[in-house]
Amino acid sequence: MVMAVKELGTLHSVGKGIPRLDADEKVRGLAQYADDLNVPGAWYGFVVRSPVAHGRLRGLKKDPGFDWSQVVVVTPEDIPGNNIVDLMGRDMPFIAHDVIQYLGEPVALVAAASRHLARVAGSHIRADIEELPPLLTLQDMVARYKEDPAQLHELASQTIRKGDTEKALSEADMVVEQEYSAGHQEQLYIEPQGMVAIPESDGTMFIHGSMQCPYYINPELCETLDIPPEKLRVKQSAVGGAFGGKEEFPTLLAGYCALLALKAKRPIKIIYDRNQDILYTTKRHPSWSRYRVGVMKDGTIHAIQTEFLLDGGAYTTLSPVVMYRGILHAAMGYRCENVAIDGHVYRTNTFPNGAFRGFGAPQALWAWESMIDELAEACGMTPHEFRLKNCLHQGDSTPTGGILRDSVGSPTVLEKTLERANFSEKLKQCSHGRRGEKKWYGIGLSFFAHGSGFTGDGEARIKAKVALDLEPGDDGKPVVNVRVSSTEMGQGTCTILPQVAADALSIDIRHTAYPMPDTFKVPDSGPTVASRTAMVVGSTIFSAGKKMKAELEAFVSAELFDGQPVVLEQDRFCGSYGDKEMSFEEAAAQYLSRKGSLRVYDQFKLPEFIKWNQKTFEGDAYPAYAWGCNVAELEVDTLTFEIRVTRVTSYWDIGRLLNPVLAKGQVEGGLVQALGYAMLEKIEIKNGKYDADRMQTYVIPTTLDIPEMDLHFVEFPYEHAQPGAKGVGEIPMDGLAPAIANALVQATGIRMRDLPITPEKLFQMMHEEKTA
Amino acid sequence: MAGWNERVTDLSIASTMTFDDVACAFPASLQEALELMADEKTRGRLLAGGTDLMVQWESGVLAMPERAVSVKALPELRTIEETEADVIIGASVTHMDIRRSPLTQKHVPSLVDAAATIGGFQIQTMGTIGGSVANASPAGDLAPSLMITDGAVVLASVRGEREVPITAFWTGYRKTDMQPDELIVRFRLPKMPEGYREAWRKLGPRQAQAISKVMGSCRGCVEGGVVKSFRVAIGSVAPTCVRLYDVEKWIEGKKLNEGTLAEAEKRTSDSITPIADIRSTAEYRKWVTGRIVRGFLEQFADQ
């Protein structure tokens, strides 16, 4: 698997801005999203929900006046297997049967011939609940934590220890203490959640719909449906955006559909409308960080002590790993030999929070990169001098003691961004809240790394499996099908993976294809998460492609070219005697007619030297890191305190660029999502319920809110798996919020430590400062 | 409504009707529409572009009516005309029509600026001035620019027409002076006099597709640094859009300088008691309204 650079060969597809292979069908409206699936005989499912956030379920009452013969109702007694959604914890039921932990928790499922009738029937079921006091907000959670953490229900915790932090804090010239917080963020993909469950005549349950991770649903659902994995087929339909929101949640929706389908003995479809989708699906975890950092007079970071808290919502779900990624990034990026980090996830009575682009890192880096500016100020240094002095270099050790052996984009991305943005000069022009100006100008910096692939030993445990199939395509011509469970959800998987396969084989990309993942046809290449697809799955496909290439060369040599050595190069098989040549298409057709289809497998392996202790969190937390640096410039209207981010300058090291156009699209989109997180998106809880439950009230950026973006890549390819991509999916989400907060300080003199950054908060803090 | 289950959490089951259940009439003429509205048995919820109502019905915020009467296509309500003194805008004129008409651009420029900030192109093409005014939302973006003209809403029924001053049309939060058999036919807006100017300012959470946190318009004239005339109206800070008569009266005749600007700002903030909602806080709204009025005066003083 590990391959030296010389074996990479010439690249014809990788590195090119090849147009998305799914563009045509999506632009022409041919792509089939979950709601487009025409399933004859399907009924519509509806979830009946708890109207209270916390309580004890005494029972359900069905309106005796309603005609129940026209609908199907599922309650926990109808579940054939265990009423458990098996994620990181086994504490969440599909349908509540005892304690209600969040407002909207399912108490029954209903299906009917029309969506409308299912809803009407749902309104005739009443849950009898003895109410209990709920814990709803991050603020209340943190207040209890400070008072006594024992009052809280802990869903997960983890520590990181390096050196002797308490001793180092006492040695430091200065200790700076600060707290930061951030609220919920909704993924707000264009296509809401949707799923269909079809019970087949042979006893197979076929799940078809909008999802990121087909192999989450199988096996998770098998236990609940009490069927063997080979009787559960999961296929992805076209997905209109996911951002983590379709990582674990679709298992719930698939469960609702399948349970109804079993009882109704017919296909069931559930498509959430936007209101349901915002109220009853996962969101980014609200977070709170507290730092005590010891620095020396010369600006050296001597000790980092931090607590990182996540509001987990009602159940464990994926929260432990979100917190792990959070704490692994909470002190990352800078040299320090004394680090103590404590991560906790506590239960609150809201919908379980879950995966969202960045997965804990944006929350951690929001706090840490704000803190870095505060430390620089405490040391009397500029933000860039302080970062340049302390940032990690190749060979340095991370907070978990992992060594940055190779492909280290630090400090290059930092230096290049500073130069490109003319940071040190522009920093001198900042307004600092001077009176008499119509606009205040500020510039701010953030610098960060994002671990590529699963945290810790995740990749070693999953051992991503891929297959390449040489088989006849729809037109009868040979095609190399990429068989993976890694999904296309708008980010580019269905283009970059064929690019990699084409270059591994040295064939034209038109001979490759990416069929929609179907667990009956593809091996488990792992979930499409954690910025892992390009690096982990891409490199495994590359080595599978090399295997297929060797197999085909051997075939052509033996059976077509009289035994002479053969090389497949740029779509042609060439005999080494120079007298024989054959196109890939012709030779592959010969292969198919003589030997039938060809399947090659491969499996991802981490390099031997990657060591990780999952218990103590010591060692190499990730096989590699992507690196990024953001400079944000903003203007504050001194009349109204409206804040406008005018320009973002950034450099990114995401390893080898597989497709620069798609990579740029990922960065631009991620920065816009980060802009929303930083300045617009907020959900508060009023009477137990999210106050923003529609696109009217949940406000995300429009094109007019997007600043000028000056984006550049520098390539430090991952050296231990070709072609050397490191991952770009999440890192653009990580650093913009602190860069904006840091710019706001330079513009106004006000430090914002809670997201989002709004004119209302700026007004309040300016006012408090004036009256203080 | 879902009477049996009283504690619905889900807006989507708050209403068990769909738009298919609404009987919608499409009268061909104004007279026909007035006759439909005259009779309790044929009367329905007036529907123009539907950009407010459809959303409220769909989300369950407003119960769907049994009947609706569509007035969007009535030819009598679709023109923009002028007289010596006034611009006359039909009730079914769209926001896009207002943006594009040379008459509105010349005589009521802040109305044009306001129309340009409503929703996006799709909403501006469907939404109408009559619908926006009848919807009576305090965040209705056209309201301040209408109020500062001292113009009138013309209402019609089979009983005849009557004029209501725009400043008296909204009687409370989402309440109007309309009778059940009436509909809005047009707006009579006095033209901006020679030498006068108008200004518009909207603060929303984002740059487009935004519902206002605070917005306002003014019409006035400053000569030699002295305020000759000033009318100002602000939306989203009270149950209805409000004219700030006390501030207007105080500033008229004053010379604009830091002292009078600061005083105008303070008097403005003191004159309103906005509420907090999902878009903004009461404190910010109170403060920033004063700032907006100050900004208007500064803008006029710069001329």
PDB file of N, CA and C in Angstrom, chain A residues 263-335:
ATOM      1  N   LYS A 263     -44.759  -3.363   9.555  1.00  0.00           N
ATOM      2  CA  LYS A 263     -46.129  -3.541  10.030  1.00  0.00           C
ATOM      3  C   LYS A 263     -47.148  -3.343   8.908  1.00  0.00           C
ATOM      4  N   ALA A 264     -46.883  -2.342   8.063  1.00  0.00           N
ATOM      5  CA  ALA A 264     -47.843  -2.045   6.985  1.00  0.00           C
ATOM      6  C   ALA A 264     -47.689  -3.019   5.819  1.00  0.00           C
ATOM      7  N   LYS A 265     -46.557  -3.741   5.801  1.00  0.00           N
ATOM      8  CA  LYS A 265     -46.247  -4.674   4.704  1.00  0.00           C
ATOM      9  C   LYS A 265     -46.314  -3.977   3.347  1.00  0.00           C
ATOM     10  N   ARG A 266     -45.817  -2.798   3.322  1.00  0.00           N
ATOM     11  CA  ARG A 266     -45.747  -2.030   2.078  1.00  0.00           C
ATOM     12  C   ARG A 266     -44.630  -0.980   2.219  1.00  0.00           C
ATOM     13  N   PRO A 267     -44.164  -0.411   1.084  1.00  0.00           N
ATOM     14  CA  PRO A 267     -43.106   0.604   1.193  1.00  0.00           C
ATOM     15  C   PRO A 267     -43.584   1.837   1.960  1.00  0.00           C
ATOM     16  N   ILE A 268     -42.670   2.439   2.678  1.00  0.00           N
ATOM     17  CA  ILE A 268     -42.981   3.655   3.444  1.00  0.00           C
ATOM     18  C   ILE A 268     -41.960   4.727   3.101  1.00  0.00           C
ATOM     19  N   LYS A 269     -42.473   5.931   2.908  1.00  0.00           N
ATOM     20  CA  LYS A 269     -41.617   7.067   2.581  1.00  0.00           C
ATOM     21  C   LYS A 269     -41.811   8.147   3.643  1.00  0.00           C
ATOM     22  N   ILE A 270     -40.707   8.697   4.097  1.00  0.00           N
ATOM     23  CA  ILE A 270     -40.803   9.891   4.956  1.00  0.00           C
ATOM     24  C   ILE A 270     -39.879  10.966   4.383  1.00  0.00           C
ATOM     25  N   ILE A 271     -40.451  12.108   4.085  1.00  0.00           N
ATOM     26  CA  ILE A 271     -39.668  13.266   3.657  1.00  0.00           C
ATOM     27  C   ILE A 271     -39.967  14.379   4.653  1.00  0.00           C
ATOM     28  N   TYR A 272     -38.950  14.856   5.334  1.00  0.00           N
ATOM     29  CA  TYR A 272     -39.163  15.958   6.280  1.00  0.00           C
ATOM     30  C   TYR A 272     -39.373  17.261   5.513  1.00  0.00           C
ATOM     31  N   ASP A 273     -40.279  18.089   6.022  1.00  0.00           N
ATOM     32  CA  ASP A 273     -40.311  19.451   5.497  1.00  0.00           C
ATOM     33  C   ASP A 273     -39.271  20.264   6.281  1.00  0.00           C
ATOM     34  N   ARG A 274     -39.039  21.486   5.870  1.00  0.00           N
ATOM     35  CA  ARG A 274     -37.934  22.255   6.455  1.00  0.00           C
ATOM     36  C   ARG A 274     -38.139  22.474   7.960  1.00  0.00           C
ATOM     37  N   ASN A 275     -39.395  22.689   8.341  1.00  0.00           N
ATOM     38  CA  ASN A 275     -39.689  22.923   9.745  1.00  0.00           C
ATOM     39  C   ASN A 275     -39.317  21.709  10.594  1.00  0.00           C
ATOM     40  N   GLN A 276     -39.744  20.519  10.162  1.00  0.00           N
ATOM     41  CA  GLN A 276     -39.381  19.294  10.885  1.00  0.00           C
ATOM     42  C   GLN A 276     -37.872  19.094  10.856  1.00  0.00           C
ATOM     43  N   ASP A 277     -37.277  19.387   9.710  1.00  0.00           N
ATOM     44  CA  ASP A 277     -35.853  19.130   9.544  1.00  0.00           C
ATOM     45  C   ASP A 277     -35.024  19.978  10.508  1.00  0.00           C
ATOM     46  N   ILE A 278     -35.444  21.217  10.719  1.00  0.00           N
ATOM     47  CA  ILE A 278     -34.685  22.052  11.652  1.00  0.00           C
ATOM     48  C   ILE A 278     -34.965  21.635  13.095  1.00  0.00           C
ATOM     49  N   LEU A 279     -36.221  21.333  13.387  1.00  0.00           N
ATOM     50  CA  LEU A 279     -36.573  21.004  14.772  1.00  0.00           C
ATOM     51  C   LEU A 279     -36.043  19.641  15.211  1.00  0.00           C
ATOM     52  N   TYR A 280     -36.059  18.652  14.323  1.00  0.00           N
ATOM     53  CA  TYR A 280     -35.854  17.272  14.763  1.00  0.00           C
ATOM     54  C   TYR A 280     -34.711  16.558  14.073  1.00  0.00           C
ATOM     55  N   THR A 281     -33.638  17.267  13.781  1.00  0.00           N
ATOM     56  CA  THR A 281     -32.426  16.590  13.321  1.00  0.00           C
ATOM     57  C   THR A 281     -31.232  17.182  14.070  1.00  0.00           C
ATOM     58  N   THR A 282     -30.077  16.549  13.877  1.00  0.00           N
ATOM     59  CA  THR A 282     -28.875  16.936  14.628  1.00  0.00           C
ATOM     60  C   THR A 282     -28.349  18.317  14.234  1.00  0.00           C
ATOM     61  N   LYS A 283     -27.641  18.921  15.158  1.00  0.00           N
ATOM     62  CA  LYS A 283     -26.980  20.210  14.930  1.00  0.00           C
ATOM     63  C   LYS A 283     -25.567  20.184  15.492  1.00  0.00           C
ATOM     64  N   ARG A 284     -24.802  21.244  15.146  1.00  0.00           N
ATOM     65  CA  ARG A 284     -23.474  21.381  15.767  1.00  0.00           C
ATOM     66  C   ARG A 284     -23.642  21.558  17.276  1.00  0.00           C
ATOM     67  N   HIS A 285     -22.777  20.882  18.048  1.00  0.00           N
ATOM     68  CA  HIS A 285     -22.849  20.969  19.511  1.00  0.00           C
ATOM     69  C   HIS A 285     -22.536  22.387  20.004  1.00  0.00           C
ATOM     70  N   PRO A 286     -23.389  22.957  20.830  1.00  0.00           N
ATOM     71  CA  PRO A 286     -22.973  24.168  21.549  1.00  0.00           C
ATOM     72  C   PRO A 286     -21.752  23.826  22.416  1.00  0.00           C
ATOM     73  N   SER A 287     -20.855  24.789  22.578  1.00  0.00           N
ATOM     74  CA  SER A 287     -19.591  24.482  23.251  1.00  0.00           C
ATOM     75  C   SER A 287     -19.191  25.599  24.205  1.00  0.00           C
ATOM     76  N   TRP A 288     -18.399  25.207  25.167  1.00  0.00           N
ATOM     77  CA  TRP A 288     -17.831  26.174  26.119  1.00  0.00           C
ATOM     78  C   TRP A 288     -16.400  25.753  26.399  1.00  0.00           C
ATOM     79  N   SER A 289     -15.479  26.711  26.346  1.00  0.00           N
ATOM     80  CA  SER A 289     -14.072  26.428  26.610  1.00  0.00           C
ATOM     81  C   SER A 289     -13.564  27.386  27.674  1.00  0.00           C
ATOM     82  N   ARG A 290     -12.731  26.843  28.573  1.00  0.00           N
ATOM     83  CA  ARG A 290     -12.050  27.727  29.531  1.00  0.00           C
ATOM     84  C   ARG A 290     -10.555  27.429  29.459  1.00  0.00           C
ATOM     85  N   TYR A 291      -9.785  28.481  29.286  1.00  0.00           N
ATOM     86  CA  TYR A 291      -8.318  28.323  29.173  1.00  0.00           C
ATOM     87  C   TYR A 291      -7.599  28.991  30.338  1.00  0.00           C
ATOM     88  N   ARG A 292      -6.517  28.340  30.756  1.00  0.00           N
ATOM     89  CA  ARG A 292      -5.483  29.001  31.597  1.00  0.00           C
ATOM     90  C   ARG A 292      -4.177  28.712  30.876  1.00  0.00           C
ATOM     91  N   VAL A 293      -3.576  29.753  30.362  1.00  0.00           N
ATOM     92  CA  VAL A 293      -2.357  29.544  29.577  1.00  0.00           C
ATOM     93  C   VAL A 293      -1.220  30.360  30.177  1.00  0.00           C
ATOM     94  N   GLY A 294      -0.117  29.677  30.428  1.00  0.00           N
ATOM     95  CA  GLY A 294       1.073  30.351  30.969  1.00  0.00           C
ATOM     96  C   GLY A 294       2.033  30.717  29.847  1.00  0.00           C
ATOM     97  N   VAL A 295       2.425  31.984  29.805  1.00  0.00           N
ATOM     98  CA  VAL A 295       3.372  32.437  28.778  1.00  0.00           C
ATOM     99  C   VAL A 295       4.586  33.083  29.457  1.00  0.00           C
ATOM    100  N   MET A 296       5.698  33.059  28.738  1.00  0.00           N
ATOM    101  CA  MET A 296       6.899  33.724  29.240  1.00  0.00           C
ATOM    102  C   MET A 296       6.980  35.116  28.597  1.00  0.00           C
ATOM    103  N   LYS A 297       7.800  35.983  29.214  1.00  0.00           N
ATOM    104  CA  LYS A 297       7.901  37.368  28.724  1.00  0.00           C
ATOM    105  C   LYS A 297       8.327  37.443  27.261  1.00  0.00           C
ATOM    106  N   ASP A 298       9.131  36.464  26.846  1.00  0.00           N
ATOM    107  CA  ASP A 298       9.609  36.485  25.457  1.00  0.00           C
ATOM    108  C   ASP A 298       8.552  35.969  24.469  1.00  0.00           C
ATOM    109  N   GLY A 299       7.367  35.627  24.993  1.00  0.00           N
ATOM    110  CA  GLY A 299       6.297  35.193  24.094  1.00  0.00           C
ATOM    111  C   GLY A 299       6.243  33.682  23.881  1.00  0.00           C
ATOM    112  N   THR A 300       6.971  32.915  24.682  1.00  0.00           N
ATOM    113  CA  THR A 300       6.905  31.457  24.563  1.00  0.00           C
ATOM    114  C   THR A 300       5.682  30.938  25.326  1.00  0.00           C
ATOM    115  N   ILE A 301       4.963  29.991  24.706  1.00  0.00           N
ATOM    116  CA  ILE A 301       3.852  29.348  25.428  1.00  0.00           C
ATOM    117  C   ILE A 301       4.445  28.255  26.305  1.00  0.00           C
ATOM    118  N   HIS A 302       4.223  28.360  27.613  1.00  0.00           N
ATOM    119  CA  HIS A 302       4.863  27.426  28.538  1.00  0.00           C
ATOM    120  C   HIS A 302       3.904  26.353  29.061  1.00  0.00           C
ATOM    121  N   ALA A 303       2.637  26.691  29.171  1.00  0.00           N
ATOM    122  CA  ALA A 303       1.676  25.703  29.694  1.00  0.00           C
ATOM    123  C   ALA A 303       0.278  26.030  29.186  1.00  0.00           C
ATOM    124  N   ILE A 304      -0.449  24.978  28.802  1.00  0.00           N
ATOM    125  CA  ILE A 304      -1.839  25.163  28.350  1.00  0.00           C
ATOM    126  C   ILE A 304      -2.723  24.251  29.184  1.00  0.00           C
ATOM    127  N   GLN A 305      -3.661  24.862  29.885  1.00  0.00           N
ATOM    128  CA  GLN A 305      -4.640  24.058  30.619  1.00  0.00           C
ATOM    129  C   GLN A 305      -6.015  24.475  30.118  1.00  0.00           C
ATOM    130  N   THR A 306      -6.818  23.513  29.691  1.00  0.00           N
ATOM    131  CA  THR A 306      -8.135  23.898  29.176  1.00  0.00           C
ATOM    132  C   THR A 306      -9.192  22.847  29.454  1.00  0.00           C
ATOM    133  N   GLU A 307     -10.405  23.336  29.627  1.00  0.00           N
ATOM    134  CA  GLU A 307     -11.581  22.467  29.714  1.00  0.00           C
ATOM    135  C   GLU A 307     -12.421  22.747  28.475  1.00  0.00           C
ATOM    136  N   PHE A 308     -12.940  21.686  27.873  1.00  0.00           N
ATOM    137  CA  PHE A 308     -13.732  21.798  26.645  1.00  0.00           C
ATOM    138  C   PHE A 308     -15.036  21.042  26.870  1.00  0.00           C
ATOM    139  N   LEU A 309     -16.130  21.790  26.908  1.00  0.00           N
ATOM    140  CA  LEU A 309     -17.428  21.188  27.199  1.00  0.00           C
ATOM    141  C   LEU A 309     -18.333  21.239  25.983  1.00  0.00           C
ATOM    142  N   LEU A 310     -19.023  20.125  25.733  1.00  0.00           N
ATOM    143  CA  LEU A 310     -20.038  20.112  24.687  1.00  0.00           C
ATOM    144  C   LEU A 310     -21.398  19.825  25.293  1.00  0.00           C
ATOM    145  N   ASP A 311     -22.394  20.505  24.760  1.00  0.00           N
ATOM    146  CA  ASP A 311     -23.791  20.224  25.093  1.00  0.00           C
ATOM    147  C   ASP A 311     -24.223  19.099  24.150  1.00  0.00           C
ATOM    148  N   GLY A 312     -24.353  17.913  24.713  1.00  0.00           N
ATOM    149  CA  GLY A 312     -24.576  16.726  23.872  1.00  0.00           C
ATOM    150  C   GLY A 312     -26.001  16.572  23.385  1.00  0.00           C
ATOM    151  N   GLY A 313     -26.925  17.302  24.021  1.00  0.00           N
ATOM    152  CA  GLY A 313     -28.324  16.998  23.746  1.00  0.00           C
ATOM    153  C   GLY A 313     -28.725  15.753  24.529  1.00  0.00           C
ATOM    154  N   ALA A 314     -29.788  15.092  24.104  1.00  0.00           N
ATOM    155  CA  ALA A 314     -30.449  14.103  24.943  1.00  0.00           C
ATOM    156  C   ALA A 314     -29.713  12.773  25.073  1.00  0.00           C
ATOM    157  N   TYR A 315     -29.004  12.355  24.041  1.00  0.00           N
ATOM    158  CA  TYR A 315     -28.385  11.022  24.081  1.00  0.00           C
ATOM    159  C   TYR A 315     -26.943  11.067  23.611  1.00  0.00           C
ATOM    160  N   THR A 316     -26.217   9.953  23.812  1.00  0.00           N
ATOM    161  CA  THR A 316     -24.776   9.913  23.544  1.00  0.00           C
ATOM    162  C   THR A 316     -24.464  10.094  22.055  1.00  0.00           C
ATOM    163  N   THR A 317     -25.174   9.377  21.208  1.00  0.00           N
ATOM    164  CA  THR A 317     -24.954   9.371  19.743  1.00  0.00           C
ATOM    165  C   THR A 317     -23.453   9.441  19.399  1.00  0.00           C
ATOM    166  N   LEU A 318     -23.014  10.428  18.620  1.00  0.00           N
ATOM    167  CA  LEU A 318     -21.594  10.499  18.234  1.00  0.00           C
ATOM    168  C   LEU A 318     -20.805  11.497  19.085  1.00  0.00           C
ATOM    169  N   SER A 319     -21.444  12.014  20.119  1.00  0.00           N
ATOM    170  CA  SER A 319     -20.817  13.106  20.888  1.00  0.00           C
ATOM    171  C   SER A 319     -19.413  12.794  21.405  1.00  0.00           C
ATOM    172  N   PRO A 320     -19.137  11.556  21.878  1.00  0.00           N
ATOM    173  CA  PRO A 320     -17.764  11.322  22.374  1.00  0.00           C
ATOM    174  C   PRO A 320     -16.709  11.638  21.315  1.00  0.00           C
ATOM    175  N   VAL A 321     -16.912  11.182  20.067  1.00  0.00           N
ATOM    176  CA  VAL A 321     -15.881  11.430  19.042  1.00  0.00           C
ATOM    177  C   VAL A 321     -15.820  12.885  18.631  1.00  0.00           C
ATOM    178  N   VAL A 322     -16.960  13.571  18.683  1.00  0.00           N
ATOM    179  CA  VAL A 322     -16.943  15.011  18.390  1.00  0.00           C
ATOM    180  C   VAL A 322     -16.072  15.709  19.441  1.00  0.00           C
ATOM    181  N   MET A 323     -16.274  15.318  20.687  1.00  0.00           N
ATOM    182  CA  MET A 323     -15.464  15.903  21.769  1.00  0.00           C
ATOM    183  C   MET A 323     -13.992  15.528  21.598  1.00  0.00           C
ATOM    184  N   TYR A 324     -13.700  14.277  21.191  1.00  0.00           N
ATOM    185  CA  TYR A 324     -12.300  13.875  20.991  1.00  0.00           C
ATOM    186  C   TYR A 324     -11.640  14.803  19.966  1.00  0.00           C
ATOM    187  N   ARG A 325     -12.312  15.000  18.838  1.00  0.00           N
ATOM    188  CA  ARG A 325     -11.711  15.859  17.810  1.00  0.00           C
ATOM    189  C   ARG A 325     -11.556  17.281  18.353  1.00  0.00           C
ATOM    190  N   GLY A 326     -12.517  17.698  19.167  1.00  0.00           N
ATOM    191  CA  GLY A 326     -12.421  19.029  19.782  1.00  0.00           C
ATOM    192  C   GLY A 326     -11.166  19.156  20.636  1.00  0.00           C
ATOM    193  N   ILE A 327     -10.967  18.215  21.563  1.00  0.00           N
ATOM    194  CA  ILE A 327      -9.809  18.366  22.466  1.00  0.00           C
ATOM    195  C   ILE A 327      -8.490  18.176  21.718  1.00  0.00           C
ATOM    196  N   LEU A 328      -8.500  17.379  20.638  1.00  0.00           N
ATOM    197  CA  LEU A 328      -7.264  17.186  19.862  1.00  0.00           C
ATOM    198  C   LEU A 328      -6.878  18.451  19.090  1.00  0.00           C
ATOM    199  N   HIS A 329      -7.835  19.365  18.915  1.00  0.00           N
ATOM    200  CA  HIS A 329      -7.520  20.612  18.222  1.00  0.00           C
ATOM    201  C   HIS A 329      -7.462  21.804  19.184  1.00  0.00           C
ATOM    202  N   ALA A 330      -7.810  21.578  20.454  1.00  0.00           N
ATOM    203  CA  ALA A 330      -7.958  22.687  21.409  1.00  0.00           C
ATOM    204  C   ALA A 330      -6.633  23.323  21.817  1.00  0.00           C
ATOM    205  N   ALA A 331      -5.514  22.651  21.564  1.00  0.00           N
ATOM    206  CA  ALA A 331      -4.209  23.254  21.873  1.00  0.00           C
ATOM    207  C   ALA A 331      -3.237  22.970  20.731  1.00  0.00           C
ATOM    208  N   MET A 332      -3.782  22.664  19.570  1.00  0.00           N
ATOM    209  CA  MET A 332      -2.976  22.248  18.419  1.00  0.00           C
ATOM    210  C   MET A 332      -2.374  23.481  17.720  1.00  0.00           C
ATOM    211  N   GLY A 333      -1.337  23.230  16.982  1.00  0.00           N
ATOM    212  CA  GLY A 333      -0.788  24.278  16.115  1.00  0.00           C
ATOM    213  C   GLY A 333       0.466  24.952  16.650  1.00  0.00           C
ATOM    214  N   TYR A 334       0.697  24.835  17.975  1.00  0.00           N
ATOM    215  CA  TYR A 334       1.796  25.592  18.593  1.00  0.00           C
ATOM    216  C   TYR A 334       2.613  24.691  19.515  1.00  0.00           C
ATOM    217  N   ARG A 335       3.895  25.048  19.651  1.00  0.00           N
ATOM    218  CA  ARG A 335       4.791  24.268  20.503  1.00  0.00           C
ATOM    219  C   ARG A 335       4.437  24.496  21.973  1.00  0.00           C
TER     220      ARG A 335
END
